[in-house]
Coordinates of C-alpha atoms and ligand atoms in Angstrom, one line a residue:
X1 CA 0.7 8.0 -28.2
X2 CA -3.1 8.3 -28.2
X3 CA -3.7 11.9 -27.2
X4 CA -7.3 12.9 -26.6
X5 CA -8.7 15.9 -24.9
X6 CA -8.5 15.4 -21.1
X7 CA -11.9 14.3 -19.8
X8 CA -13.2 15.8 -16.5
X9 CA -12.9 13.7 -13.3
X10 CA -16.2 12.0 -12.7
X11 CA -18.6 13.4 -10.0
X12 CA -18.0 11.6 -6.8
X13 CA -14.4 10.8 -7.6
X14 CA -12.7 10.1 -4.3
X15 CA -9.9 12.6 -3.7
X16 CA -8.1 11.0 -0.8
X17 CA -4.9 10.5 1.0
X18 CA -3.3 7.5 2.7
X19 CA -1.5 6.4 5.8
X20 CA -0.9 3.1 7.6
X21 CA -1.5 2.4 11.3
X22 CA 2.0 1.5 12.5
X23 CA 3.7 4.3 10.4
X24 CA 1.5 7.1 11.7
X25 CA -0.1 6.2 15.0
X26 CA 2.6 5.7 17.7
X27 CA 1.1 4.7 21.0
X28 CA 2.7 1.4 20.2
X29 CA 1.7 -0.1 23.6
X30 CA -1.1 2.4 24.6
X31 CA -4.3 1.2 26.2
X32 CA -3.7 -2.5 25.9
X33 CA -2.2 -2.7 22.4
X34 CA -0.1 -5.8 21.8
X35 CA 3.2 -5.8 19.9
X36 CA 3.3 -6.4 16.1
X37 CA 6.2 -7.7 14.1
X38 CA 7.2 -4.1 13.3
X39 CA 7.3 -3.3 17.0
X40 CA 9.5 -6.3 17.6
X41 CA 12.1 -5.1 15.2
X42 CA 15.5 -4.3 16.7
X43 CA 17.5 -3.8 13.5
X44 CA 16.9 -0.1 13.0
X45 CA 20.0 1.5 11.5
X46 CA 21.5 4.1 13.9
X47 CA 19.7 7.4 13.6
X48 CA 16.6 5.9 12.0
X49 CA 13.3 6.3 13.9
X50 CA 11.4 3.3 15.1
X51 CA 7.5 3.2 15.3
X52 CA 7.0 3.7 19.0
X53 CA 5.8 7.3 18.6
X54 CA 5.7 7.8 14.8
X55 CA 3.6 10.9 14.1
X56 CA 1.7 10.4 17.4
X57 CA -1.6 10.3 15.5
X58 CA -3.0 8.2 18.3
X59 CA -2.9 11.3 20.5
X60 CA -3.7 13.9 17.8
X61 CA -6.7 12.2 16.3
X62 CA -9.2 15.1 16.4
X63 CA -6.6 17.6 15.2
X64 CA -5.5 15.4 12.3
X65 CA -9.0 14.7 11.1
X66 CA -9.8 18.4 11.3
X67 CA -6.8 19.1 9.1
X68 CA -7.8 16.3 6.6
X69 CA -11.3 18.0 6.4
X70 CA -9.6 21.4 5.9
X71 CA -7.6 19.9 3.1
X72 CA -10.9 18.9 1.5
X73 CA -10.3 15.1 1.4
X74 CA -13.4 13.2 0.4
X75 CA -11.7 9.9 1.3
X76 CA -9.1 8.8 3.9
X77 CA -7.3 5.5 3.5
X78 CA -5.8 4.1 6.7
X79 CA -5.1 0.7 8.3
X80 CA -6.2 -0.8 11.5
X81 CA -3.4 -2.2 13.6
X82 CA -4.6 -5.8 14.2
X83 CA -2.7 -6.0 17.6
X84 CA -4.4 -2.8 18.8
X85 CA -7.8 -4.5 18.6
X86 CA -6.8 -8.1 19.3
X87 CA -3.5 -7.8 21.2
X88 CA -2.4 -11.4 20.7
X89 CA -4.0 -11.6 17.2
X90 CA -6.5 -14.3 18.1
X91 CA -7.6 -14.0 21.7
X92 CA -9.4 -11.3 23.7
X93 CA -10.6 -8.2 22.0
X94 CA -9.2 -4.9 23.3
X95 CA -12.2 -2.5 23.7
X96 CA -9.9 0.6 24.0
X97 CA -8.3 -0.3 20.6
X98 CA -11.7 -0.7 19.0
X99 CA -12.9 2.5 20.5
X100 CA -10.0 4.4 18.8
X101 CA -10.9 3.2 15.3
X102 CA -14.6 3.7 16.0
X103 CA -13.8 7.3 17.0
X104 CA -11.7 7.7 13.8
X105 CA -14.4 6.5 11.4
X106 CA -17.1 8.4 13.1
X107 CA -15.1 11.6 13.0
X108 CA -14.4 11.0 9.3
X109 CA -18.0 10.5 8.5
X110 CA -18.9 13.7 10.5
X111 CA -16.5 15.6 8.3
X112 CA -17.9 14.1 5.1
X113 CA -14.8 12.0 4.5
X114 CA -15.3 8.4 3.2
X115 CA -13.2 6.0 5.3
X116 CA -11.2 3.4 3.3
X117 CA -10.0 0.8 5.7
X118 CA -7.1 -1.6 5.1
X119 CA -7.4 -4.6 7.3
X120 CA -3.7 -5.4 7.4
X121 CA -0.7 -3.3 6.5
X122 CA 2.6 -5.1 7.3
X123 CA 1.9 -5.4 11.1
X124 CA 1.1 -9.0 11.9
X125 CA 0.6 -9.4 15.7
X126 CA 3.9 -10.6 17.2
X127 CA 2.1 -13.3 19.1
X128 CA 0.9 -14.9 15.8
X129 CA 4.4 -14.5 14.3
X130 CA 5.8 -16.5 17.3
X131 CA 3.2 -19.2 16.6
X132 CA 4.4 -19.7 13.0
X133 CA 3.2 -16.5 11.3
X134 CA 1.8 -16.9 7.8
X135 CA 3.3 -20.4 7.6
X136 CA 0.5 -21.6 9.8
X137 CA -3.0 -22.1 8.6
X138 CA -4.2 -21.0 12.1
X139 CA -3.2 -17.4 11.0
X140 CA -5.8 -17.6 8.3
X141 CA -8.6 -18.3 10.8
X142 CA -7.3 -15.6 13.1
X143 CA -7.3 -13.1 10.2
X144 CA -10.9 -13.9 9.2
X145 CA -12.1 -13.6 12.8
X146 CA -10.3 -10.2 13.1
X147 CA -11.9 -9.1 9.8
X148 CA -15.3 -10.1 10.9
X149 CA -14.9 -8.2 14.1
X150 CA -14.0 -5.0 12.2
X151 CA -17.0 -5.5 9.8
X152 CA -19.2 -5.7 12.9
X153 CA -17.7 -2.8 14.8
X154 CA -17.0 -0.4 12.0
X155 CA -19.4 -1.5 9.3
X156 CA -21.9 1.2 10.2
X157 CA -19.6 3.8 8.8
X158 CA -17.3 2.1 6.4
X159 CA -18.2 1.2 2.8
X160 CA -14.7 0.7 1.3
X161 CA -12.5 -2.1 2.6
X162 CA -9.0 -3.3 1.5
X163 CA -7.8 -6.7 2.5
X164 CA -3.9 -6.8 2.6
X165 CA -1.6 -4.0 1.7
X166 CA 1.2 -4.9 -0.8
X167 CA 1.1 -8.7 -0.3
X168 CA 3.4 -8.9 -3.2
X169 CA 6.0 -6.7 -1.6
X170 CA 5.8 -8.7 1.6
X171 CA 6.5 -11.8 -0.5
X172 CA 9.3 -10.3 -2.6
X173 CA 11.0 -8.0 0.0
X174 CA 9.3 -8.7 3.3
X175 CA 12.2 -10.6 4.8
X176 CA 14.8 -7.9 4.1
X177 CA 12.4 -5.1 5.3
X178 CA 11.1 -7.1 8.2
X179 CA 7.4 -6.5 7.3
X180 CA 6.2 -10.1 6.9
X181 CA 6.3 -12.4 9.9
X182 CA 9.5 -11.9 11.8
X183 CA 12.9 -13.6 11.8
X184 CA 11.7 -16.8 13.4
X185 CA 9.8 -17.9 10.3
X186 CA 12.4 -17.2 7.7
X187 CA 12.9 -20.8 6.7
X188 CA 9.3 -21.4 5.6
X189 CA 8.7 -21.2 1.9
X190 CA 7.5 -17.6 1.3
X191 CA 5.1 -18.8 -1.4
X192 CA 3.4 -21.1 1.2
X193 CA 2.9 -18.0 3.3
X194 CA 1.6 -16.2 0.2
X195 CA -0.8 -19.0 -0.5
X196 CA -2.2 -18.8 3.1
X197 CA -2.5 -15.0 2.7
X198 CA -4.4 -15.5 -0.5
X199 CA -6.8 -17.9 1.3
X200 CA -7.2 -15.4 4.2
X201 CA -8.0 -12.7 1.7
X202 CA -10.5 -14.8 -0.2
X203 CA -12.3 -15.7 3.0
X204 CA -12.3 -12.1 4.3
X205 CA -13.8 -11.0 1.0
X206 CA -16.5 -13.6 1.1
X207 CA -17.2 -12.8 4.8
X208 CA -17.7 -9.1 4.0
X209 CA -20.2 -9.8 1.3
X210 CA -22.1 -12.0 3.7
X211 CA -21.9 -9.7 6.7
X212 CA -22.2 -6.3 5.0
X213 CA -24.1 -6.4 1.7
X214 CA -23.6 -3.1 0.0
X215 CA -20.0 -2.7 1.3
X216 CA -17.1 -3.1 -1.2
X217 CA -13.8 -4.9 -0.8
X218 CA -10.6 -5.4 -2.9
X219 CA -7.0 -6.3 -2.6
X220 CA -4.3 -3.6 -2.5
X221 CA -1.0 -4.8 -4.1
X222 CA 1.8 -2.7 -5.4
X223 CA 1.5 -2.8 -9.1
X224 CA 4.3 -1.6 -11.3
X225 CA 4.1 -2.3 -15.0
X226 CA 7.3 -4.0 -16.2
X227 CA 9.0 -2.7 -19.4
X228 CA 11.5 -4.7 -21.4
X229 CA 15.0 -3.0 -21.6
X230 CA 14.9 -3.4 -25.4
X231 CA 12.9 -5.0 -28.3
X232 CA 15.2 -8.1 -28.0
X233 CA 12.6 -10.9 -27.6
X234 CA 14.6 -12.3 -24.7
X235 CA 14.1 -9.0 -22.9
X236 CA 10.5 -8.9 -23.8
X237 CA 9.9 -12.4 -22.4
X238 CA 11.9 -11.4 -19.2
X239 CA 9.5 -8.4 -18.8
X240 CA 6.5 -10.6 -19.3
X241 CA 7.8 -13.1 -16.7
X242 CA 8.4 -10.4 -14.2
X243 CA 4.9 -8.9 -14.8
X244 CA 3.5 -12.4 -14.1
X245 CA 5.5 -13.0 -11.0
X246 CA 5.4 -9.5 -9.5
X247 CA 1.9 -8.3 -10.5
X248 CA -0.5 -10.8 -12.1
X249 CA 0.1 -13.7 -9.7
X250 CA -1.6 -11.7 -6.9
X251 CA -4.4 -10.1 -8.9
X252 CA -5.3 -13.3 -10.9
X253 CA -5.8 -15.2 -7.7
X254 CA -7.8 -12.4 -6.1
X255 CA -10.1 -12.0 -9.2
X256 CA -10.2 -15.4 -10.9
X257 CA -9.3 -17.6 -7.9
X258 CA -6.5 -19.3 -9.8
X259 CA -2.8 -18.9 -10.2
X260 CA -1.4 -17.2 -13.3
X261 CA 0.1 -20.0 -15.4
X262 CA 3.5 -18.4 -16.0
X263 CA 3.8 -17.5 -12.3
X264 CA 2.9 -21.0 -11.3
X265 CA 5.4 -22.5 -13.8
X266 CA 8.1 -20.3 -12.2
X267 CA 7.2 -21.4 -8.7
X268 CA 7.3 -25.0 -9.8
X269 CA 10.6 -24.6 -11.7
X270 CA 12.2 -23.1 -8.6
X271 CA 10.8 -25.5 -6.1
X272 CA 8.7 -22.8 -4.5
X273 CA 5.2 -24.0 -5.4
X274 CA 3.0 -24.1 -2.3
X275 CA 1.2 -27.1 -1.0
X276 CA -2.4 -26.7 -2.0
X277 CA -4.9 -28.5 0.2
X278 CA -8.1 -30.0 -1.0
X279 CA -10.8 -27.3 -0.8
X280 CA -8.3 -24.4 -1.3
X281 CA -9.3 -24.0 -5.0
X282 CA -13.0 -23.6 -4.0
X283 CA -12.2 -21.0 -1.3
X284 CA -10.2 -19.0 -3.8
X285 CA -12.8 -19.3 -6.5
X286 CA -15.7 -18.3 -4.2
X287 CA -14.3 -14.8 -3.5
X288 CA -14.9 -11.8 -5.7
X289 CA -13.4 -8.4 -5.2
X290 CA -15.7 -5.4 -6.0
X291 CA -12.8 -3.2 -7.2
X292 CA -9.0 -3.4 -7.3
X293 CA -6.9 -1.0 -5.3
X294 CA -3.3 -0.6 -6.1
X295 CA -0.2 1.3 -5.0
X296 CA 1.9 2.8 -7.7
X297 CA 5.3 4.5 -7.4
X298 CA 7.1 3.7 -10.6
X299 CA 7.5 1.1 -13.3
X300 CA 10.4 -1.4 -13.5
X301 CA 12.6 -2.2 -16.5
X302 CA 14.2 -5.6 -16.9
X303 CA 16.5 -7.5 -19.3
X304 CA 17.0 -11.2 -20.0
X305 CA 18.7 -13.0 -17.1
X306 CA 22.5 -13.4 -17.1
X307 CA 23.5 -16.8 -18.6
X308 CA 25.6 -17.7 -15.5
X309 CA 22.5 -17.2 -13.3
X310 CA 24.1 -14.3 -11.4
X311 CA 21.9 -11.4 -10.3
X312 CA 23.0 -7.8 -9.8
X313 CA 21.5 -6.6 -6.6
X314 CA 21.5 -2.9 -6.7
X315 CA 22.7 -1.0 -3.7
X316 CA 19.8 -0.1 -1.4
X317 CA 17.3 -2.4 -3.1
X318 CA 13.8 -2.2 -1.6
X319 CA 10.2 -2.5 -2.6
X320 CA 10.6 -0.1 -5.5
X321 CA 14.2 -0.9 -6.6
X322 CA 13.9 -4.3 -8.3
X323 CA 16.4 -7.1 -7.8
X324 CA 16.9 -9.6 -10.5
X325 CA 15.8 -13.2 -10.2
X326 CA 18.2 -15.9 -11.3
X327 CA 17.0 -17.4 -14.6
X328 CA 14.1 -15.0 -14.9
X329 CA 15.3 -11.4 -15.4
X330 CA 18.0 -8.8 -14.6
X331 CA 16.8 -5.4 -13.3
X332 CA 18.2 -2.5 -15.2
X333 CA 17.9 1.3 -14.7
X334 CA 15.6 3.0 -17.3
X335 CA 17.7 5.7 -18.9
X336 CA 14.5 7.7 -19.8
X337 CA 13.4 8.2 -16.2
X338 CA 14.7 10.6 -13.5
X339 CA 15.1 9.3 -10.0
X340 CA 14.0 10.8 -6.6
X341 CA 16.5 11.4 -3.8
X342 CA 16.1 7.8 -2.7
X343 CA 16.9 6.2 -6.1
X344 CA 13.2 5.5 -7.0
X345 CA 12.5 6.2 -10.7
X346 CA 9.7 8.6 -11.5
X347 CA 7.4 7.6 -14.3
X348 CA 4.0 9.3 -14.6
X349 CA 3.3 7.9 -18.1
X350 CA 4.0 4.4 -16.6
X351 CA 1.1 5.2 -14.2
X352 CA -1.2 5.4 -17.2
X353 CA 0.3 2.2 -18.7
X354 CA -0.2 0.4 -15.3
X355 CA -3.9 1.5 -15.2
X356 CA -4.4 0.2 -18.7
X357 CA -2.7 -3.1 -18.1
X358 CA -4.7 -3.8 -14.9
X359 CA -8.0 -2.7 -16.4
X360 CA -7.4 -4.7 -19.7
X361 CA -6.9 -7.8 -17.6
X362 CA -9.7 -7.5 -15.0
X363 CA -12.3 -4.9 -16.0
X364 CA -12.9 -3.9 -12.5
X365 CA -13.0 -0.3 -11.1
X366 CA -9.6 0.8 -9.9
X367 CA -8.7 2.8 -6.7
X368 CA -5.2 4.2 -6.3
X369 CA -4.3 3.7 -2.6
X370 CA -0.7 5.0 -2.7
X371 CA 1.4 7.2 -5.0
X372 CA 3.7 9.9 -3.9
X373 CA 7.2 11.4 -3.5
X374 CA 9.5 10.7 -0.6
X375 CA 11.7 13.8 -0.1
X376 CA 13.8 15.7 2.4
X377 CA 11.5 18.6 3.4
X378 CA 12.6 21.7 5.3
X379 CA 10.5 23.4 8.0
X380 CA 11.2 27.2 7.7
X381 CA 11.4 29.4 10.8
X382 CA 8.0 30.8 10.0
X383 CA 6.4 27.3 9.9
X384 CA 6.1 27.0 6.2
X385 CA 7.3 24.1 4.1
X386 CA 8.0 24.7 0.4
X387 CA 7.7 21.4 -1.5
X388 CA 7.3 22.3 -5.2
X389 CA 8.9 19.0 -6.2
X390 CA 6.0 17.1 -4.6
X391 CA 3.4 19.3 -6.3
X392 CA 5.2 18.7 -9.6
X393 CA 5.2 14.9 -9.0
X394 CA 1.6 14.7 -8.0
X395 CA 0.4 17.0 -10.8
X396 CA 2.1 14.9 -13.4
X397 CA 0.5 11.7 -11.9
X398 CA -2.9 13.2 -11.7
X399 CA -2.7 14.2 -15.3
X400 CA -2.0 10.6 -16.2
X401 CA -5.0 9.4 -14.2
X402 CA -7.1 11.8 -16.3
X403 CA -5.5 10.3 -19.5
X404 CA -6.3 6.8 -18.2
X405 CA -9.9 7.9 -17.7
X406 CA -9.9 9.1 -21.2
X407 CA -8.6 5.7 -22.3
X408 CA -11.8 4.2 -20.8
X409 CA -10.5 3.0 -17.5
X410 CA -13.0 3.2 -14.6
X411 CA -11.1 5.0 -11.8
X412 CA -12.8 5.4 -8.4
X413 CA -10.3 7.6 -6.7
X414 CA -6.8 8.7 -5.8
X415 CA -5.3 8.4 -2.4
X416 CA -1.7 9.6 -2.5
X417 CA 0.8 8.7 0.1
X418 CA 0.7 10.3 2.5
X419 CA -2.0 12.4 4.2
X420 CA 0.5 13.4 6.9
X421 CA 4.2 12.8 7.4
X422 CA 4.9 9.4 8.9
X423 CA 7.8 6.9 9.4
X424 CA 8.8 5.2 6.2
X425 CA 9.3 1.5 5.9
X426 CA 13.1 1.6 6.4
X427 CA 14.3 5.1 5.9
X428 CA 12.9 6.8 9.0
X429 CA 11.1 10.1 9.2
X430 CA 13.6 12.0 7.1
X431 CA 12.0 10.5 4.0
X432 CA 8.8 12.5 4.1
X433 CA 5.6 12.1 2.0
X434 CA 2.8 14.1 3.7
X435 CA 0.8 17.1 2.8
X436 CA 1.1 18.0 6.5
X437 CA 4.6 18.3 8.1
X438 CA 5.1 16.8 11.5
X439 CA 7.7 18.5 13.6
X440 CA 10.0 15.7 14.6
X441 CA 13.2 14.2 13.4
X442 CA 14.5 10.7 13.5
X443 CA 16.2 11.2 16.8
X444 CA 14.3 14.2 18.3
X445 CA 10.6 14.1 19.0
X446 CA 10.5 18.0 19.2
X447 CA 6.9 19.4 19.4
X448 CA 5.2 17.0 17.0
X449 CA 3.3 20.1 15.9
X450 CA 1.5 20.0 12.5
X451 CA 2.3 22.4 9.7
X452 CA 0.6 22.7 6.3
X453 CA 3.1 22.3 3.4
X454 CA 2.7 24.2 0.1
X455 CA 1.4 21.0 -1.4
X456 CA -1.5 21.1 1.2
X457 CA -2.8 24.4 -0.3
X458 CA -2.2 23.1 -3.8
X459 CA -4.1 19.8 -3.3
X460 CA -6.9 21.7 -1.5
X461 CA -7.4 23.6 -4.8
X462 CA -7.3 20.4 -6.9
X463 CA -9.9 18.8 -4.8
X464 CA -12.1 21.9 -4.8
X465 CA -11.9 22.1 -8.6
X466 CA -12.3 18.3 -9.0
X467 CA -9.1 18.3 -11.1
X468 CA -5.9 20.1 -11.9
X469 CA -6.1 23.9 -12.3
X470 CA -6.5 24.7 -16.0
Ligands
BG6_501 C1 4.6 1.2 0.2 C2 4.0 0.9 1.5 O1 5.5 0.2 -0.2 O2 5.3 2.3 0.0 C3 4.1 2.0 2.5 O3 2.7 0.4 1.4 C4 5.3 2.7 2.4 O4 3.9 1.4 3.8 C5 5.4 3.4 1.0 O5 5.6 3.7 3.4 C6 6.6 4.2 0.7 O6 7.7 3.4 0.9 P1 8.9 3.8 1.9 O7 9.8 2.7 1.9 O8 9.5 5.1 1.4 O9 8.2 4.1 3.2

């Protein structure tokens, strides 16, 4: 392994933290907000929180931003809930919804925190889902209009924009996790929806450059480098296939405006290739991201597919626990990696590998928009929360960022998940990620009071020192 002295983090490195609107805000129908697909979900397992109150950030805005400032964040990555600002996705604008986000970005700027805004994080307005969701090209136009509204209303304070959070996870797992476009649209080819999202993203990137010269925009997929289970060439090809289908499909279109050949061949072979209209290629080719954001939790490891086409679907599969694809690969556990309490592997070195792989392919600056440890935290009677496991996880990953910088990768910043506790995608509040503990459980809203975890004090020192303590 290439081992060089660890370089310092560059001046101006963005030390951030992340959230998403529906997972943190609550106020699900406050002040004219319309429902989104996550509000319309009714399938929460017993004892798992829904998103109606979440961390009630909507009603704790000033307090939360003051805590982010005390933490020392120089960036805060959050998402706007589309249906808060346009309740039915494509009609009247809701001034109260816009005012909330204007207040948020202005507060951040007042505190010297760079806002990093995700346009869309799993929460398609329910009204658009009922009109065909991402299967309909009308949703592309609605998305572009929504993006242009945000550029106009928030552009005075926001330089960094992200288009769509984890589009690849919406495609690969969106239907099981109910984070795509609702049950009514399940029969539509998910790669047709994906194609429409890619067009929406391309038009939103082009619109930003036209409307806000000087502002920067990029996609924010979940990128996990895929390892072969062994040097058996069949396993190596399987890993290359999954890298193409899981990772490069999304970034190749965003950067080069064309589909990755292996991914496209897979879509064709499986009858999932989308219909591409005349003019689509030009739209895709006309858009250029300024940087690439990515969320990283762990790598995947895969072997050649079973000959009989069967696929082992691990218990509890989700966005970070791969499922095999018939004819393409079988997902296998990596015996070298430990797992967290929720079965997700932990692979800091894979983080460095993922940086290298993305940078080698695209040569664009990289911004980490998620990385973190979901864990069961305990609030002690004196209000403290001891989370040494999270500090250990984050420290190991920050060291690998430094190693990636030493490898020559241009890294803009690090926004771990999450700034404050929030509701996870499908495992409720009990699975916590934040630097700030929110006093609620899955079935009891308690005080919703905020408490600084030990990781809060630790990250504060990292930020102040512009790197890990020596
Ligand atoms: C990412 C998502 O997949 O991982 C977040 O962008 C999510 O929305 C995060 O919360 C952690 O996953 P989970 O399932 O533990 O909430």
